[in-house]
mmCIF file of C-alpha atoms in Angstrom:
data_model
loop_
_atom_site.group_PDB
_atom_site.id
_atom_site.type_symbol
_atom_site.label_atom_id
_atom_site.label_comp_id
_atom_site.label_asym_id
_atom_site.label_seq_id
_atom_site.Cartn_x
_atom_site.Cartn_y
_atom_site.Cartn_z
ATOM 1 C CA MET J 4 106.444 110.240 81.897
ATOM 2 C CA ALA J 5 106.180 110.207 85.652
ATOM 3 C CA SER J 6 105.024 106.844 87.018
ATOM 4 C CA PHE J 7 101.328 106.079 87.492
ATOM 5 C CA ALA J 8 101.656 106.250 91.274
ATOM 6 C CA MET J 9 103.555 109.544 91.125
ATOM 7 C CA HIS J 10 100.744 111.049 89.047
ATOM 8 C CA TYR J 11 98.055 109.749 91.368
ATOM 9 C CA ILE J 12 99.776 110.714 94.621
ATOM 10 C CA ALA J 13 100.679 114.175 93.344
ATOM 11 C CA GLY J 14 97.025 114.565 92.349
ATOM 12 C CA GLU J 15 95.873 113.573 95.829
ATOM 13 C CA LYS J 16 98.271 116.084 97.377
ATOM 14 C CA PHE J 17 96.882 118.748 95.063
ATOM 15 C CA LEU J 18 93.310 117.961 96.159
ATOM 16 C CA GLU J 19 94.436 118.192 99.796
ATOM 17 C CA SER J 20 96.006 121.599 99.113
ATOM 18 C CA LEU J 21 92.808 123.246 97.863
ATOM 19 C CA ASP J 22 91.122 125.844 100.039
ATOM 20 C CA CYS J 23 87.646 124.960 98.776
ATOM 21 C CA GLU J 24 85.629 121.897 99.756
ATOM 22 C CA LEU J 25 85.112 119.609 96.762
ATOM 23 C CA THR J 26 82.277 117.153 96.306
ATOM 24 C CA ASN J 27 83.100 113.470 95.873
ATOM 25 C CA TYR J 28 81.840 113.855 92.304
ATOM 26 C CA ASP J 29 84.391 116.554 91.502
ATOM 27 C CA LYS J 30 87.217 114.661 93.232
ATOM 28 C CA SER J 31 86.488 111.524 91.218
ATOM 29 C CA ASN J 32 86.266 113.539 88.015
ATOM 30 C CA PHE J 33 89.661 115.117 88.755
ATOM 31 C CA ARG J 34 91.257 111.748 89.585
ATOM 32 C CA LEU J 35 90.055 110.141 86.377
ATOM 33 C CA GLY J 36 90.985 113.189 84.292
ATOM 34 C CA ASN J 37 94.463 112.929 85.775
ATOM 35 C CA LEU J 38 94.663 109.240 84.820
ATOM 36 C CA VAL J 39 92.950 109.209 81.418
ATOM 37 C CA VAL J 40 95.866 111.013 79.748
ATOM 38 C CA ASP J 41 97.890 107.779 79.812
ATOM 39 C CA THR J 42 95.279 105.571 78.152
ATOM 40 C CA MET J 43 96.374 104.030 74.873
ATOM 41 C CA GLY J 44 93.333 102.050 73.815
ATOM 42 C CA ILE J 45 95.625 99.097 73.188
ATOM 43 C CA SER J 46 98.339 98.514 75.769
ATOM 44 C CA ASN J 47 100.791 96.405 73.743
ATOM 45 C CA TYR J 48 102.173 99.077 71.432
ATOM 46 C CA ASP J 49 105.948 99.266 71.103
ATOM 47 C CA ARG J 50 107.787 102.284 72.484
ATOM 48 C CA ASP J 51 107.900 104.187 69.176
ATOM 49 C CA GLU J 52 104.147 103.821 68.645
ATOM 50 C CA LYS J 53 103.457 104.938 72.215
ATOM 51 C CA LEU J 54 105.623 108.015 71.647
ATOM 52 C CA ARG J 55 103.735 108.814 68.450
ATOM 53 C CA ARG J 56 100.410 108.567 70.245
ATOM 54 C CA LYS J 57 101.631 110.540 73.251
ATOM 55 C CA LEU J 58 102.732 113.322 70.920
ATOM 56 C CA ILE J 59 98.987 113.984 70.556
ATOM 57 C CA THR J 60 97.512 113.042 73.941
ATOM 58 C CA HIS J 61 100.325 114.741 75.889
ATOM 59 C CA PHE J 62 100.384 117.896 73.757
ATOM 60 C CA ARG J 63 104.016 117.493 72.792
ATOM 61 C CA ASN J 64 105.332 119.801 70.099
ATOM 62 C CA LYS J 65 105.493 118.234 66.623
ATOM 63 C CA GLU J 66 108.981 119.631 66.105
ATOM 64 C CA ASP J 67 110.123 117.492 69.051
ATOM 65 C CA ASP J 68 109.001 114.244 67.417
ATOM 66 C CA ASP J 69 112.614 113.225 66.761
ATOM 67 C CA LYS J 70 113.774 114.013 70.300
ATOM 68 C CA CYS J 71 114.493 111.481 73.042
ATOM 69 C CA ILE J 72 112.765 113.726 75.574
ATOM 70 C CA GLN J 73 109.464 115.309 74.533
ATOM 71 C CA ILE J 74 108.054 117.796 77.024
ATOM 72 C CA PRO J 75 104.300 118.546 77.081
ATOM 73 C CA ASN J 76 103.253 121.987 75.915
ATOM 74 C CA VAL J 77 100.985 122.514 78.918
ATOM 75 C CA ASP J 78 99.881 126.021 77.996
ATOM 76 C CA LYS J 79 98.833 124.827 74.535
ATOM 77 C CA PHE J 80 96.313 122.566 76.269
ATOM 78 C CA ARG J 81 95.303 125.293 78.696
ATOM 79 C CA ASP J 82 94.777 127.865 75.928
ATOM 80 C CA LYS J 83 92.752 125.436 73.805
ATOM 81 C CA TYR J 84 90.504 124.272 76.639
ATOM 82 C CA LYS J 85 90.394 127.276 78.990
ATOM 83 C CA ASP J 86 86.589 127.413 78.773
ATOM 84 C CA LEU J 87 86.279 123.744 79.731
ATOM 85 C CA LEU J 88 88.724 124.318 82.600
ATOM 86 C CA GLY J 89 86.190 126.609 84.174
ATOM 87 C CA ARG J 90 83.484 123.938 84.205
ATOM 88 C CA ASP J 91 84.895 120.438 84.623
ATOM 89 C CA TYR J 92 87.352 118.934 87.124
ATOM 90 C CA SER J 93 88.356 116.163 84.730
ATOM 91 C CA VAL J 94 89.845 118.860 82.491
ATOM 92 C CA MET J 95 91.725 120.256 85.487
ATOM 93 C CA GLY J 96 92.971 116.715 86.116
ATOM 94 C CA TYR J 97 94.186 116.482 82.520
ATOM 95 C CA LEU J 98 96.028 119.789 82.878
ATOM 96 C CA PHE J 99 97.569 118.607 86.148
ATOM 97 C CA HIS J 100 98.847 115.418 84.494
ATOM 98 C CA LEU J 101 100.534 117.366 81.704
ATOM 99 C CA TYR J 102 102.090 119.782 84.177
ATOM 100 C CA THR J 103 103.382 116.879 86.281
ATOM 101 C CA ASP J 104 105.103 115.374 83.243
ATOM 102 C CA LYS J 105 106.585 118.744 82.304
ATOM 103 C CA ILE J 106 108.135 119.198 85.753
ATOM 104 C CA PHE J 107 109.290 115.575 85.746
ATOM 105 C CA PHE J 108 111.220 116.017 82.504
ATOM 106 C CA GLU J 109 112.575 119.487 83.210
ATOM 107 C CA TYR J 110 113.664 119.132 86.821
ATOM 108 C CA LEU J 111 114.153 115.424 87.471
ATOM 109 C CA TYR J 112 114.557 113.092 84.522
ATOM 110 C CA LYS J 113 117.213 115.069 82.675
ATOM 111 C CA ASP J 114 119.490 114.813 85.726
ATOM 112 C CA VAL J 115 119.384 111.026 86.132
ATOM 113 C CA ILE J 116 120.176 109.608 82.682
ATOM 114 C CA LYS J 117 121.972 110.371 79.436
ATOM 115 C CA THR J 118 121.044 108.875 76.068
ATOM 116 C CA LEU J 119 124.140 107.839 74.101
ATOM 117 C CA ASP J 120 124.740 107.165 70.401
ATOM 118 C CA LYS J 121 126.784 104.328 68.889
ATOM 119 C CA ASP J 122 129.996 106.204 69.743
ATOM 120 C CA MET J 123 128.899 106.573 73.380
ATOM 121 C CA LYS J 124 128.365 110.308 72.947
ATOM 122 C CA GLN J 125 125.329 112.046 74.418
ATOM 123 C CA THR J 126 122.435 112.653 72.018
ATOM 124 C CA ASN J 127 118.877 113.925 72.216
ATOM 125 C CA ILE J 128 117.973 112.569 68.770
ATOM 126 C CA LYS J 129 115.687 109.556 69.094
ATOM 127 C CA LYS J 130 116.935 107.633 66.049
ATOM 128 C CA ASP J 131 120.559 107.964 67.234
ATOM 129 C CA GLY J 132 119.919 106.611 70.722
ATOM 130 C CA ILE J 133 121.575 103.227 71.282
ATOM 131 C CA PHE J 134 122.469 103.234 74.974
ATOM 132 C CA VAL J 135 121.298 104.817 78.235
ATOM 133 C CA LYS J 136 123.754 105.777 80.966
ATOM 134 C CA VAL J 137 122.413 105.982 84.529
ATOM 135 C CA LEU J 138 124.239 108.849 86.230
ATOM 136 C CA LYS J 139 123.635 107.522 89.740
ATOM 137 C CA ASN J 140 125.911 104.525 89.222
ATOM 138 C CA ASN J 141 127.343 104.990 85.691
ATOM 139 C CA LYS J 142 125.678 101.762 84.600
ATOM 140 C CA ILE J 143 125.023 101.525 80.863
ATOM 141 C CA PHE J 144 121.996 99.772 79.342
ATOM 142 C CA LYS J 145 121.009 99.119 75.787
ATOM 143 C CA LEU J 146 118.238 101.641 75.178
ATOM 144 C CA ASN J 147 115.577 99.029 74.437
ATOM 145 C CA ASP J 148 116.458 97.123 77.620
ATOM 146 C CA PHE J 149 116.292 100.286 79.737
ATOM 147 C CA TYR J 150 112.734 101.035 78.597
ATOM 148 C CA SER J 151 111.486 97.447 78.289
ATOM 149 C CA GLY J 152 110.625 96.590 81.888
ATOM 150 C CA SER J 153 112.856 93.531 81.632
ATOM 151 C CA SER J 154 114.296 91.781 84.657
ATOM 152 C CA ILE J 155 117.750 93.231 84.091
ATOM 153 C CA GLY J 156 116.677 96.577 85.498
ATOM 154 C CA GLY J 157 116.136 100.030 84.063
ATOM 155 C CA LEU J 158 113.393 102.623 84.200
ATOM 156 C CA TYR J 159 110.365 100.452 84.870
ATOM 157 C CA ARG J 160 111.970 98.425 87.623
ATOM 158 C CA ASP J 161 112.668 101.730 89.333
ATOM 159 C CA TYR J 162 109.062 102.770 88.728
ATOM 160 C CA SER J 163 107.833 99.557 90.358
ATOM 161 C CA ASN J 164 109.959 100.108 93.460
ATOM 162 C CA MET J 165 109.139 103.794 93.534
ATOM 163 C CA ASN J 166 105.414 103.020 93.417
ATOM 164 C CA LYS J 167 105.710 100.603 96.342
ATOM 165 C CA TYR J 168 107.627 103.122 98.434
ATOM 166 C CA LEU J 169 105.317 106.068 97.759
ATOM 167 C CA ILE J 170 102.035 104.199 98.189
ATOM 168 C CA ASN J 171 103.105 102.722 101.511
ATOM 169 C CA LYS J 172 104.649 105.929 102.864
ATOM 170 C CA TYR J 173 101.745 108.234 102.030
ATOM 171 C CA LYS J 174 99.018 105.669 102.793
ATOM 172 C CA ILE J 175 97.161 106.677 99.664
ATOM 173 C CA ILE J 176 93.978 104.728 98.957
ATOM 174 C CA PHE J 177 92.949 103.759 95.432
ATOM 175 C CA ASP J 178 89.243 102.943 95.533
ATOM 176 C CA TYR J 179 88.976 100.760 92.460
ATOM 177 C CA ASP J 180 85.297 99.874 92.819
ATOM 178 C CA GLN J 181 84.211 103.465 93.424
ATOM 179 C CA LEU J 182 86.188 104.868 90.474
ATOM 180 C CA LYS J 183 85.038 102.110 88.135
ATOM 181 C CA ASP J 184 81.421 102.718 89.148
ATOM 182 C CA PHE J 185 81.883 106.459 88.671
ATOM 183 C CA SER J 186 83.364 105.816 85.223
ATOM 184 C CA ASP J 187 80.342 103.720 84.261
ATOM 185 C CA LYS J 188 77.819 106.308 85.368
ATOM 186 C CA TYR J 189 79.332 109.771 85.107
ATOM 187 C CA PHE J 190 82.764 110.015 83.453
ATOM 188 C CA ASN J 191 82.160 111.642 80.071
ATOM 189 C CA ASN J 192 84.430 113.585 77.772
ATOM 190 C CA PRO J 193 83.449 117.283 77.998
ATOM 191 C CA GLY J 194 85.089 118.017 74.649
ATOM 192 C CA ILE J 195 88.789 117.082 74.657
ATOM 193 C CA GLU J 196 89.523 115.944 71.109
ATOM 194 C CA GLU J 197 92.884 114.276 71.711
ATOM 195 C CA ILE J 198 91.751 111.422 73.988
ATOM 196 C CA ASP J 199 89.023 108.795 74.230
ATOM 197 C CA TYR J 200 87.564 108.869 77.742
ATOM 198 C CA ASN J 201 86.093 105.396 77.120
ATOM 199 C CA ASN J 202 89.591 103.950 77.468
ATOM 200 C CA ILE J 203 89.721 104.929 81.155
ATOM 201 C CA TYR J 204 89.137 101.325 82.275
ATOM 202 C CA GLU J 205 92.554 100.353 80.911
ATOM 203 C CA VAL J 206 94.358 102.697 83.276
ATOM 204 C CA ILE J 207 92.013 102.065 86.232
ATOM 205 C CA ASP J 208 92.773 98.344 85.998
ATOM 206 C CA LYS J 209 96.492 98.993 85.691
ATOM 207 C CA MET J 210 96.491 101.357 88.665
ATOM 208 C CA ASN J 211 94.618 98.802 90.736
ATOM 209 C CA ASP J 212 97.294 96.203 89.932
ATOM 210 C CA ILE J 213 100.030 98.670 90.929
ATOM 211 C CA PHE J 214 98.398 99.344 94.305
ATOM 212 C CA LYS J 215 97.877 95.635 94.971
ATOM 213 C CA GLU J 216 101.518 94.888 94.178
ATOM 214 C CA ALA J 217 102.710 97.768 96.358
ATOM 215 C CA LEU J 218 100.717 96.632 99.377
ATOM 216 C CA ASN J 219 101.958 93.052 99.111
ATOM 217 C CA SER J 220 105.706 93.659 98.819
ATOM 218 C CA GLU J 221 108.485 95.955 99.947
ATOM 219 C CA ALA J 222 110.437 98.281 97.703
ATOM 220 C CA ASP J 223 114.018 97.536 96.757
ATOM 221 C CA GLU J 224 116.580 100.319 96.456
ATOM 222 C CA LEU J 225 116.156 102.593 93.453
ATOM 223 C CA GLU J 226 118.770 102.222 90.748
ATOM 224 C CA VAL J 227 117.996 105.250 88.572
ATOM 225 C CA PHE J 228 116.372 107.843 90.846
ATOM 226 C CA ASN J 229 116.910 109.097 94.394
ATOM 227 C CA ILE J 230 113.807 108.744 96.542
ATOM 228 C CA ASN J 231 114.297 112.142 98.237
ATOM 229 C CA ASP J 232 114.266 113.778 94.819
ATOM 230 C CA ILE J 233 111.012 111.984 94.003
ATOM 231 C CA GLU J 234 109.321 113.237 97.158
ATOM 232 C CA ASN J 235 110.568 116.781 96.565
ATOM 233 C CA PHE J 236 109.292 116.543 92.996
ATOM 234 C CA ILE J 237 105.769 115.740 94.171
ATOM 235 C CA TYR J 238 105.581 118.815 96.390
ATOM 236 C CA ARG J 239 107.297 120.992 93.806
ATOM 237 C CA THR J 240 104.657 119.931 91.285
ATOM 238 C CA VAL J 241 101.736 120.733 93.589
ATOM 239 C CA ASP J 242 103.144 124.104 94.648
ATOM 240 C CA GLY J 243 104.063 125.060 91.094
ATOM 241 C CA PHE J 244 100.664 124.100 89.714
ATOM 242 C CA ASN J 245 98.839 126.051 92.420
ATOM 243 C CA ASN J 246 100.906 129.145 91.660
ATOM 244 C CA LYS J 247 100.813 128.979 87.854
ATOM 245 C CA TYR J 248 97.139 128.106 87.461
ATOM 246 C CA ARG J 249 95.737 129.869 90.508
ATOM 247 C CA SER J 250 93.168 131.840 88.506
ATOM 248 C CA ASP J 251 91.890 128.718 86.714
ATOM 249 C CA ILE J 252 91.629 126.824 90.005
ATOM 250 C CA LYS J 253 89.654 129.637 91.629
ATOM 251 C CA ARG J 254 87.419 130.089 88.583
ATOM 252 C CA LEU J 255 86.524 126.396 88.500
ATOM 253 C CA ALA J 256 85.811 126.311 92.239
ATOM 254 C CA LYS J 257 83.565 129.370 91.930
ATOM 255 C CA ASN J 258 81.644 127.907 88.983
ATOM 256 C CA ARG J 259 81.065 124.604 90.754
#
């Protein structure tokens, strides 16, 4: 559930960290594999439908379906597709996306909000969630407002400001035309059953809009997160992924 820009920038930092020299083909395949995980096919689903779909695409455990926070089972993906991981950088990108979300939930998100029930008591049961309390300022939102992207604030306003800050600080380039052309010619699903690679255009277009917005405006102060924690999270993700999946990274580089 990290923001689009967080996923993309963390992915770029991972590519920079590699010892081996990658071709532009493999870099593009990784970038799109990292992004494709968040495609929905139709972008106007409500939050509950998105969560149901992400249970599959994000390899979340079925027993967590009733939870407010659903953490990807990254090793379930890795174990299922370990052969593909040794051949295709888009699969490595998919794995990286899931790992990024796992670290986001475990080491960042849980420390910035609490979901509350009708009695204002903390709950992790989705159907009982009525309010969200932001721990940074003790502000309380109705749950639907917090996740709606409405003008009153909440998670997605923070994401918008976070995206602007990160894109401008790290000077990351999103080459829309190149990635769209690559998608047309080369981006094919190597065998991942849980996602439709043909939906990649949805997220490419959305990412392009995010980068355009970021470059044309300045970020306001974050209301939910602390920006230093976000930057630390990006490097923690890259370092952790390199350590945990070192053998897969080396195997893929050798095979390419």
